[in-house]
Amino acid sequence: MELNVRDELVKEFLDCSSRGDLEKISSMMSHCSDLIDERGETGWTALMLAARHGHYEITKLLLSKGCDTTATNRSGQTARDVALFWGHRHIARLLADGRDGVVHHVLPERETDEADIYFNREFLNRMSEKRTDSEWLAAKRSSPHSVFILFYNLNPLVSPRADANEAEKQERRLETDGDGPIAWFALNTEDDPSKLLKVKDPNSFFLKGPMPGLLMLSDNDAGVVAQARAVLAWHSRYGFCPTCGSETGVEEGGYKRTCLRAGCKSLQGIHNTCYPRVDPVVIMLVIHPDGNQCLLGRKKSFPSGMFSCLAGFIEAGESVEAAVRREVQEESGVLVGQVQYQTCQAWPMPSCLMIGCHCVALTTDISVDKNEIEEARWFTRQQVINALVKDKHAAFNIPPKQAVAHYLIKHWIGFNSNL
Ligand code: ZN
Ligand code: MG
């Protein structure tokens, strides 16, 4: 009889840990402190169950009461192994050093795999040293081996991919022409070239863009298009000198426009009027101080049901960190403390550099700037996982994997697999 009562108590204690019932766990511990390292039928302790289900506060409480962190279940996993397996990195880190300090534990580690991010693939060698070699450029321009990619209103000419093998063959195309590397040129026209164009592939067409067309390229092509489109977009808007309004001439293989008026101020000193634009944007996943929720918002223009990271242009004379804090506060009313750079993405629409960060909220009340976004909400890890795996019960959906927002969200969850 005595044994059964104890078994029931242990079972209830473990259930509370699985469910995340902090209040109940706390009160049971104050009556029976020896429940702390008890195991259920599967050999799991309350700590392992809290680690399995991502209950940070319960983990913290059990640690503060001196639970055994070295205990293992029947598969030989400690609570920390369990937390790592299920992607609860903040809990794994808490278990690793046993210290509290929510702010320091809620940020995932930085990973440097930016080449895997769409648009970032450096398929071509930029060879900037050749841009001033006009003879070389002229020879390449008339070489039958050179590749010309054509844009109409900044939308590239593409052909449907026959099959995967064909795509692979294309990606392994010639790299040298007997006279050094093959050169690639990009051209943009604002007059419909369809009638004048004799194309080899009658199925080829200009992508409808920029969205979603530009997100349908292969990784290599996306990298080439990112580079070409950003430069062409600059040429299409900056025909005249921003300093004096005179005509400009193209130099350095298209990477510089120089004012043709002698004596123009832009011809001296360091300035930014001659080179292709790059516009920095911060895009950030705001993490709740409890480490278990993140803040996502939606613009009216988003497809229905989609929520994403907040984002905004960096202002002149502003640091990345300051821009993150200002944008989050403006758009959601939430105050941000720690900011950590994660990765970046070239976004050639027309020439942004998305600087992706994780940051930790200091406050949690939301007050949305209706001019910028329609709604912002805290979502739990489980809700975000459901959205990531496109579960049919998912409460919302997130941007596709080509967007850096997707990466920031996935990386916070701790998924490494290609979902
Ligand atoms: Zn000028
Ligand atoms: Mg803004």
Short mmCIF file of C-alpha atoms and ligand atoms in Angstrom, two decimals:
data_model
loop_
_atom_site.label_atom_id
_atom_site.label_comp_id
_atom_site.label_asym_id
_atom_site.label_seq_id
_atom_site.Cartn_x
_atom_site.Cartn_y
_atom_site.Cartn_z
CA MET A 1 0.00 0.00 0.00
CA GLU A 2 2.75 2.39 1.05
CA LEU A 3 4.64 1.64 -2.18
CA ASN A 4 1.63 2.38 -4.40
CA VAL A 5 1.14 5.81 -2.89
CA ARG A 6 4.79 6.63 -3.50
CA ASP A 7 4.59 5.33 -7.10
CA GLU A 8 1.55 7.51 -7.72
CA LEU A 9 3.36 10.53 -6.32
CA VAL A 10 6.43 9.94 -8.52
CA LYS A 11 4.21 9.50 -11.55
CA GLU A 12 2.41 12.76 -10.85
CA PHE A 13 5.69 14.58 -10.29
CA LEU A 14 7.07 13.37 -13.63
CA ASP A 15 3.82 14.20 -15.43
CA CYS A 16 4.00 17.75 -14.11
CA SER A 17 7.53 18.09 -15.41
CA SER A 18 6.49 16.85 -18.87
CA ARG A 19 3.55 19.22 -18.98
CA GLY A 20 5.52 22.18 -17.70
CA ASP A 21 3.41 22.74 -14.56
CA LEU A 22 5.90 24.85 -12.67
CA GLU A 23 3.59 25.72 -9.79
CA LYS A 24 2.72 22.09 -9.06
CA ILE A 25 6.34 20.93 -9.31
CA SER A 26 7.36 23.66 -6.95
CA SER A 27 4.71 22.78 -4.35
CA MET A 28 5.39 19.02 -4.58
CA MET A 29 9.09 19.67 -4.02
CA SER A 30 8.43 21.76 -0.94
CA HIS A 31 6.56 18.78 0.59
CA CYS A 32 8.72 15.92 -0.68
CA SER A 33 12.15 17.16 -1.68
CA ASP A 34 13.33 13.57 -2.27
CA LEU A 35 11.20 13.32 -5.42
CA ILE A 36 13.79 15.29 -7.31
CA ASP A 37 15.84 12.45 -8.86
CA GLU A 38 13.12 9.82 -8.96
CA ARG A 39 12.73 7.89 -12.20
CA GLY A 40 9.64 6.73 -14.03
CA GLU A 41 9.14 3.41 -15.77
CA THR A 42 11.35 4.43 -18.71
CA GLY A 43 14.20 5.54 -16.49
CA TRP A 44 13.54 9.23 -17.15
CA THR A 45 13.92 11.80 -14.37
CA ALA A 46 11.92 15.02 -14.06
CA LEU A 47 14.96 16.88 -15.36
CA MET A 48 15.12 14.76 -18.52
CA LEU A 49 11.41 15.29 -19.12
CA ALA A 50 11.72 19.06 -18.67
CA ALA A 51 14.68 19.00 -21.07
CA ARG A 52 12.69 16.90 -23.57
CA HIS A 53 9.75 19.29 -23.64
CA GLY A 54 11.72 22.51 -23.47
CA HIS A 55 10.56 23.69 -20.04
CA TYR A 56 13.25 26.17 -19.13
CA GLU A 57 11.82 27.37 -15.80
CA ILE A 58 11.37 23.82 -14.50
CA THR A 59 14.92 22.94 -15.52
CA LYS A 60 16.12 25.99 -13.64
CA LEU A 61 14.10 25.10 -10.54
CA LEU A 62 15.33 21.48 -10.49
CA LEU A 63 18.92 22.67 -10.88
CA SER A 64 18.52 25.16 -8.04
CA LYS A 65 17.34 22.30 -5.82
CA GLY A 66 20.46 20.31 -6.62
CA CYS A 67 19.15 17.60 -8.93
CA ASP A 68 21.52 15.07 -10.47
CA THR A 69 22.51 16.29 -13.95
CA THR A 70 24.65 13.22 -14.67
CA ALA A 71 21.83 10.67 -14.47
CA THR A 72 21.15 8.85 -17.74
CA ASN A 73 18.06 7.20 -19.17
CA ARG A 74 18.00 3.70 -20.66
CA SER A 75 19.49 5.02 -23.91
CA GLY A 76 22.43 6.43 -21.96
CA GLN A 77 21.36 10.06 -22.50
CA THR A 78 21.73 12.73 -19.86
CA ALA A 79 19.17 15.54 -19.62
CA ARG A 80 21.59 17.71 -21.61
CA ASP A 81 21.79 15.13 -24.40
CA VAL A 82 18.02 15.04 -24.48
CA ALA A 83 17.80 18.86 -24.67
CA LEU A 84 20.33 18.93 -27.52
CA PHE A 85 18.55 16.17 -29.40
CA TRP A 86 15.25 18.04 -29.29
CA GLY A 87 16.80 21.35 -30.25
CA HIS A 88 16.39 23.13 -26.90
CA ARG A 89 19.85 24.66 -27.00
CA HIS A 90 19.21 27.24 -24.29
CA ILE A 91 18.34 24.41 -21.91
CA ALA A 92 21.35 22.36 -23.01
CA ARG A 93 23.56 25.33 -22.28
CA LEU A 94 21.94 25.90 -18.89
CA LEU A 95 22.57 22.23 -18.10
CA ALA A 96 26.16 22.41 -19.34
CA ASP A 97 27.34 25.07 -16.91
CA GLY A 98 24.52 25.01 -14.39
CA ARG A 99 24.38 28.77 -14.19
CA ASP A 100 21.29 30.87 -14.62
CA GLY A 101 21.48 33.85 -16.92
CA VAL A 102 18.62 33.76 -19.32
CA VAL A 103 19.93 36.49 -21.59
CA HIS A 104 23.14 34.65 -22.28
CA HIS A 105 21.48 31.33 -22.81
CA VAL A 106 18.73 32.22 -25.23
CA LEU A 107 20.94 33.10 -28.20
CA PRO A 108 21.97 30.20 -30.40
CA GLU A 109 25.61 29.98 -31.37
CA ARG A 110 26.66 31.79 -34.53
CA GLU A 111 27.21 29.62 -37.55
CA THR A 112 29.16 30.70 -40.59
CA ASP A 113 27.57 28.88 -43.48
CA GLU A 114 26.47 32.00 -45.32
CA ALA A 115 27.44 30.47 -48.69
CA ASP A 116 24.47 28.13 -48.31
CA ILE A 117 22.10 31.05 -48.23
CA TYR A 118 20.20 31.77 -51.44
CA PHE A 119 21.75 34.57 -53.57
CA ASN A 120 25.06 34.27 -51.68
CA ARG A 121 26.72 31.61 -53.83
CA GLU A 122 29.89 33.02 -55.43
CA PHE A 123 29.70 30.94 -58.59
CA LEU A 124 31.77 33.43 -60.60
CA ASN A 125 35.16 34.86 -59.77
CA ARG A 126 34.72 38.65 -59.53
CA MET A 127 38.28 39.27 -60.83
CA SER A 128 38.13 42.93 -59.94
CA GLU A 129 41.77 43.37 -61.00
CA LYS A 130 40.69 42.86 -64.63
CA ARG A 131 38.02 45.58 -64.54
CA THR A 132 40.53 48.31 -65.39
CA ASP A 133 42.15 46.32 -68.21
CA SER A 134 40.26 47.76 -71.19
CA GLU A 135 42.09 45.62 -73.75
CA TRP A 136 41.20 42.46 -71.90
CA LEU A 137 37.60 43.62 -71.55
CA ALA A 138 37.36 44.43 -75.28
CA ALA A 139 38.78 41.03 -76.23
CA LYS A 140 36.34 39.25 -73.93
CA ARG A 141 33.43 41.28 -75.25
CA SER A 142 34.09 39.97 -78.77
CA SER A 143 35.02 36.44 -77.76
CA PRO A 144 32.53 33.81 -78.99
CA HIS A 145 33.06 31.97 -75.68
CA SER A 146 31.89 34.82 -73.47
CA VAL A 147 28.53 34.41 -71.78
CA PHE A 148 25.94 37.18 -72.03
CA ILE A 149 22.99 37.19 -69.70
CA LEU A 150 20.11 39.35 -70.78
CA PHE A 151 17.66 41.23 -68.57
CA TYR A 152 14.50 43.01 -69.64
CA ASN A 153 13.40 45.56 -67.03
CA LEU A 154 15.79 43.80 -64.64
CA ASN A 155 14.16 40.38 -65.18
CA PRO A 156 16.59 37.74 -66.48
CA LEU A 157 16.05 35.59 -69.57
CA VAL A 158 15.75 31.97 -68.41
CA SER A 159 14.99 28.55 -69.88
CA PRO A 160 12.95 25.91 -68.10
CA ARG A 161 15.17 23.20 -66.76
CA ALA A 162 14.76 19.97 -68.72
CA ASP A 163 15.84 17.71 -65.86
CA ALA A 164 18.32 17.48 -63.07
CA ASN A 165 21.10 16.06 -65.31
CA GLU A 166 20.70 18.89 -67.76
CA ALA A 167 20.98 21.36 -64.90
CA GLU A 168 24.14 19.71 -63.70
CA LYS A 169 25.65 19.79 -67.18
CA GLN A 170 24.88 23.47 -67.42
CA GLU A 171 26.50 24.15 -64.09
CA ARG A 172 29.65 22.41 -65.24
CA ARG A 173 29.96 24.57 -68.35
CA LEU A 174 33.28 25.68 -69.80
CA GLU A 175 35.46 27.68 -67.46
CA THR A 176 38.27 28.68 -69.82
CA ASP A 177 38.36 29.62 -73.52
CA GLY A 178 42.04 28.98 -74.28
CA ASP A 179 42.73 32.61 -73.50
CA GLY A 180 42.07 32.62 -69.79
CA PRO A 181 38.77 32.34 -67.95
CA ILE A 182 35.43 32.78 -69.69
CA ALA A 183 33.98 36.21 -69.07
CA TRP A 184 30.33 36.84 -68.25
CA PHE A 185 28.54 40.03 -69.21
CA ALA A 186 25.10 41.22 -68.15
CA LEU A 187 22.88 43.53 -70.18
CA ASN A 188 19.61 45.21 -69.30
CA THR A 189 17.12 46.74 -71.70
CA GLU A 190 13.92 48.64 -71.04
CA ASP A 191 12.56 48.06 -74.56
CA ASP A 192 10.85 44.73 -75.08
CA PRO A 193 13.54 42.69 -76.87
CA SER A 194 11.34 39.63 -77.57
CA LYS A 195 10.76 40.42 -81.27
CA LEU A 196 14.40 41.18 -82.00
CA LEU A 197 15.68 38.21 -80.15
CA LYS A 198 16.58 34.95 -81.85
CA VAL A 199 16.99 32.56 -78.95
CA LYS A 200 18.37 29.07 -79.15
CA ASP A 201 15.74 27.73 -76.81
CA PRO A 202 12.21 28.65 -77.94
CA ASN A 203 10.96 27.92 -74.42
CA SER A 204 13.08 30.62 -72.86
CA PHE A 205 11.34 33.63 -71.33
CA PHE A 206 11.95 36.62 -69.12
CA LEU A 207 11.21 35.79 -65.50
CA LYS A 208 8.23 37.62 -64.09
CA GLY A 209 9.75 39.54 -61.29
CA PRO A 210 11.09 40.29 -59.10
CA MET A 211 8.93 38.06 -56.86
CA PRO A 212 8.51 35.15 -56.81
CA GLY A 213 10.44 34.66 -60.07
CA LEU A 214 13.85 35.45 -58.66
CA LEU A 215 13.41 32.81 -55.97
CA MET A 216 13.11 30.00 -58.53
CA LEU A 217 16.72 29.88 -59.73
CA SER A 218 19.38 27.27 -58.98
CA ASP A 219 21.82 28.29 -56.23
CA ASN A 220 24.57 29.08 -58.75
CA ASP A 221 22.27 31.07 -61.02
CA ALA A 222 20.87 32.94 -58.01
CA GLY A 223 24.39 34.04 -57.08
CA VAL A 224 25.07 35.29 -60.62
CA VAL A 225 21.71 37.08 -60.83
CA ALA A 226 22.22 38.72 -57.43
CA GLN A 227 25.46 40.27 -58.61
CA ALA A 228 24.23 41.24 -62.09
CA ARG A 229 20.83 42.58 -61.11
CA ALA A 230 22.09 44.82 -58.32
CA VAL A 231 24.66 46.44 -60.64
CA LEU A 232 22.18 46.77 -63.54
CA ALA A 233 19.55 48.29 -61.23
CA TRP A 234 22.12 50.89 -60.23
CA HIS A 235 22.93 51.72 -63.87
CA SER A 236 19.23 52.04 -64.66
CA ARG A 237 18.76 54.74 -61.97
CA TYR A 238 22.09 56.55 -61.83
CA GLY A 239 22.74 57.74 -65.36
CA PHE A 240 23.66 61.23 -64.18
CA CYS A 241 26.15 62.50 -61.66
CA PRO A 242 24.46 62.77 -58.23
CA THR A 243 26.82 65.64 -57.38
CA CYS A 244 26.34 68.01 -60.34
CA GLY A 245 23.79 66.40 -62.65
CA SER A 246 26.17 66.05 -65.59
CA GLU A 247 26.40 62.95 -67.72
CA THR A 248 28.50 60.07 -66.48
CA GLY A 249 30.54 57.44 -68.31
CA VAL A 250 30.78 53.76 -67.47
CA GLU A 251 34.16 52.45 -66.35
CA GLU A 252 35.72 49.38 -64.79
CA GLY A 253 33.59 46.84 -66.56
CA GLY A 254 30.41 48.46 -65.24
CA TYR A 255 31.54 48.84 -61.62
CA LYS A 256 32.05 52.58 -61.76
CA ARG A 257 30.36 55.62 -63.30
CA THR A 258 32.49 58.73 -63.53
CA CYS A 259 31.24 62.28 -63.98
CA LEU A 260 32.26 63.64 -67.40
CA ARG A 261 32.38 67.29 -66.24
CA ALA A 262 35.92 68.39 -65.51
CA GLY A 263 36.23 69.90 -62.05
CA CYS A 264 33.22 68.05 -60.55
CA LYS A 265 33.65 67.53 -56.81
CA SER A 266 32.87 63.84 -57.27
CA LEU A 267 36.18 63.40 -59.08
CA GLN A 268 38.19 64.05 -55.91
CA GLY A 269 38.45 62.37 -52.54
CA ILE A 270 36.49 59.48 -51.12
CA HIS A 271 32.77 59.43 -51.74
CA ASN A 272 30.04 56.99 -52.60
CA THR A 273 28.55 58.47 -55.73
CA CYS A 274 30.50 56.47 -58.33
CA TYR A 275 30.00 52.88 -57.25
CA PRO A 276 27.06 50.46 -57.31
CA ARG A 277 24.75 50.91 -54.32
CA VAL A 278 24.50 48.43 -51.48
CA ASP A 279 21.72 49.27 -49.02
CA PRO A 280 22.06 47.66 -45.59
CA VAL A 281 18.93 46.30 -43.95
CA VAL A 282 18.68 44.69 -40.52
CA ILE A 283 16.44 41.65 -40.22
CA MET A 284 16.07 40.15 -36.79
CA LEU A 285 14.47 37.37 -34.85
CA VAL A 286 13.54 38.74 -31.43
CA ILE A 287 13.75 36.07 -28.72
CA HIS A 288 11.58 36.26 -25.60
CA PRO A 289 13.51 36.57 -22.32
CA ASP A 290 12.28 33.06 -21.41
CA GLY A 291 14.09 31.65 -24.47
CA ASN A 292 11.02 29.72 -25.53
CA GLN A 293 9.18 32.19 -27.72
CA CYS A 294 10.02 34.47 -30.60
CA LEU A 295 8.44 37.59 -32.00
CA LEU A 296 7.18 37.52 -35.59
CA GLY A 297 5.15 40.07 -37.48
CA ARG A 298 3.20 40.33 -40.69
CA LYS A 299 2.85 43.11 -43.21
CA LYS A 300 -0.44 43.62 -45.02
CA SER A 301 1.32 42.72 -48.25
CA PHE A 302 2.32 39.25 -46.99
CA PRO A 303 0.47 36.17 -48.30
CA SER A 304 -2.28 35.27 -45.86
CA GLY A 305 -1.12 33.40 -42.76
CA MET A 306 2.54 34.30 -43.19
CA PHE A 307 4.57 35.77 -40.33
CA SER A 308 8.24 36.72 -40.58
CA CYS A 309 11.10 38.46 -38.82
CA LEU A 310 10.93 42.22 -38.35
CA ALA A 311 13.23 44.22 -40.63
CA GLY A 312 14.17 47.73 -41.65
CA PHE A 313 16.77 49.88 -43.36
CA ILE A 314 19.78 50.99 -41.37
CA GLU A 315 19.83 54.76 -41.16
CA ALA A 316 22.82 56.93 -41.99
CA GLY A 317 25.35 56.99 -39.19
CA GLU A 318 23.72 54.11 -37.32
CA SER A 319 25.26 50.85 -36.09
CA VAL A 320 23.73 47.43 -36.80
CA GLU A 321 22.86 46.99 -33.11
CA ALA A 322 21.21 50.41 -32.82
CA ALA A 323 19.20 49.79 -35.99
CA VAL A 324 17.95 46.44 -34.64
CA ARG A 325 16.84 48.03 -31.36
CA ARG A 326 15.22 51.03 -33.05
CA GLU A 327 13.36 49.01 -35.69
CA VAL A 328 12.00 46.47 -33.19
CA GLN A 329 10.83 49.20 -30.87
CA GLU A 330 9.25 51.24 -33.69
CA GLU A 331 7.42 48.31 -35.20
CA SER A 332 6.41 46.29 -32.14
CA GLY A 333 7.01 48.41 -29.02
CA VAL A 334 9.32 45.71 -27.64
CA LEU A 335 12.65 46.82 -26.15
CA VAL A 336 15.73 44.83 -27.14
CA GLY A 337 18.95 44.26 -25.21
CA GLN A 338 21.61 41.91 -26.54
CA VAL A 339 22.00 41.74 -30.32
CA GLN A 340 24.01 39.04 -32.06
CA TYR A 341 24.90 39.00 -35.75
CA GLN A 342 24.11 35.63 -37.35
CA THR A 343 24.48 35.82 -41.10
CA CYS A 344 23.72 37.99 -44.09
CA GLN A 345 22.14 37.73 -47.53
CA ALA A 346 22.51 39.69 -50.74
CA TRP A 347 18.95 40.64 -51.79
CA PRO A 348 19.12 42.11 -55.30
CA MET A 349 15.71 43.79 -55.25
CA PRO A 350 17.26 46.15 -56.02
CA SER A 351 20.49 46.07 -54.01
CA CYS A 352 19.96 45.29 -50.32
CA LEU A 353 22.27 43.51 -47.96
CA MET A 354 20.13 41.79 -45.35
CA ILE A 355 22.05 41.66 -42.07
CA GLY A 356 20.50 38.83 -40.09
CA CYS A 357 20.57 38.99 -36.27
CA HIS A 358 19.18 37.27 -33.25
CA CYS A 359 18.38 39.52 -30.32
CA VAL A 360 16.90 39.22 -26.86
CA ALA A 361 13.85 41.18 -25.72
CA LEU A 362 13.93 43.09 -22.45
CA THR A 363 10.16 43.69 -22.45
CA THR A 364 7.30 41.58 -23.79
CA ASP A 365 4.29 43.89 -24.25
CA ILE A 366 3.50 44.40 -27.92
CA SER A 367 2.25 47.62 -29.41
CA VAL A 368 2.28 47.50 -33.19
CA ASP A 369 2.99 50.38 -35.56
CA LYS A 370 0.01 49.86 -37.87
CA ASN A 371 1.66 51.82 -40.68
CA GLU A 372 4.45 49.29 -40.91
CA ILE A 373 2.95 45.99 -39.85
CA GLU A 374 -0.50 44.53 -39.43
CA GLU A 375 0.18 42.26 -36.49
CA ALA A 376 3.05 41.02 -34.30
CA ARG A 377 2.87 38.08 -31.91
CA TRP A 378 4.99 35.91 -29.66
CA PHE A 379 5.06 32.33 -30.93
CA THR A 380 6.20 29.34 -28.87
CA ARG A 381 8.92 26.99 -30.03
CA GLN A 382 6.33 24.30 -30.67
CA GLN A 383 4.24 26.64 -32.84
CA VAL A 384 7.35 27.61 -34.79
CA ILE A 385 8.38 23.96 -35.23
CA ASN A 386 4.88 23.20 -36.56
CA ALA A 387 5.25 26.05 -39.06
CA LEU A 388 8.75 24.89 -40.08
CA VAL A 389 7.66 21.31 -40.76
CA LYS A 390 4.43 22.58 -42.38
CA ASP A 391 2.32 20.61 -39.92
CA LYS A 392 -1.35 20.69 -40.86
CA HIS A 393 -2.16 22.16 -37.45
CA ALA A 394 0.37 24.97 -37.85
CA ALA A 395 -1.06 28.30 -36.68
CA PHE A 396 0.85 30.25 -39.34
CA ASN A 397 3.49 29.86 -42.02
CA ILE A 398 6.96 31.32 -42.45
CA PRO A 399 8.85 32.61 -45.52
CA PRO A 400 10.41 30.05 -47.90
CA LYS A 401 13.91 28.70 -47.43
CA GLN A 402 15.35 31.18 -49.95
CA ALA A 403 14.73 34.02 -47.46
CA VAL A 404 17.19 34.75 -44.69
CA ALA A 405 14.24 35.08 -42.29
CA HIS A 406 13.68 31.34 -42.76
CA TYR A 407 17.29 30.66 -41.83
CA LEU A 408 17.13 32.88 -38.72
CA ILE A 409 13.99 31.10 -37.53
CA LYS A 410 15.29 27.62 -38.32
CA HIS A 411 18.62 28.32 -36.68
CA TRP A 412 16.93 29.52 -33.50
CA ILE A 413 14.96 26.28 -33.35
CA GLY A 414 18.22 24.40 -33.82
CA PHE A 415 17.36 22.43 -36.92
CA ASN A 416 20.36 21.62 -39.05
CA SER A 417 18.65 19.35 -41.51
CA ASN A 418 17.42 20.73 -44.81
CA LEU A 419 13.76 21.14 -44.11
ZN ZN B 1 29.52 65.66 -61.49
MG MG B 2 10.79 50.26 -40.13
#
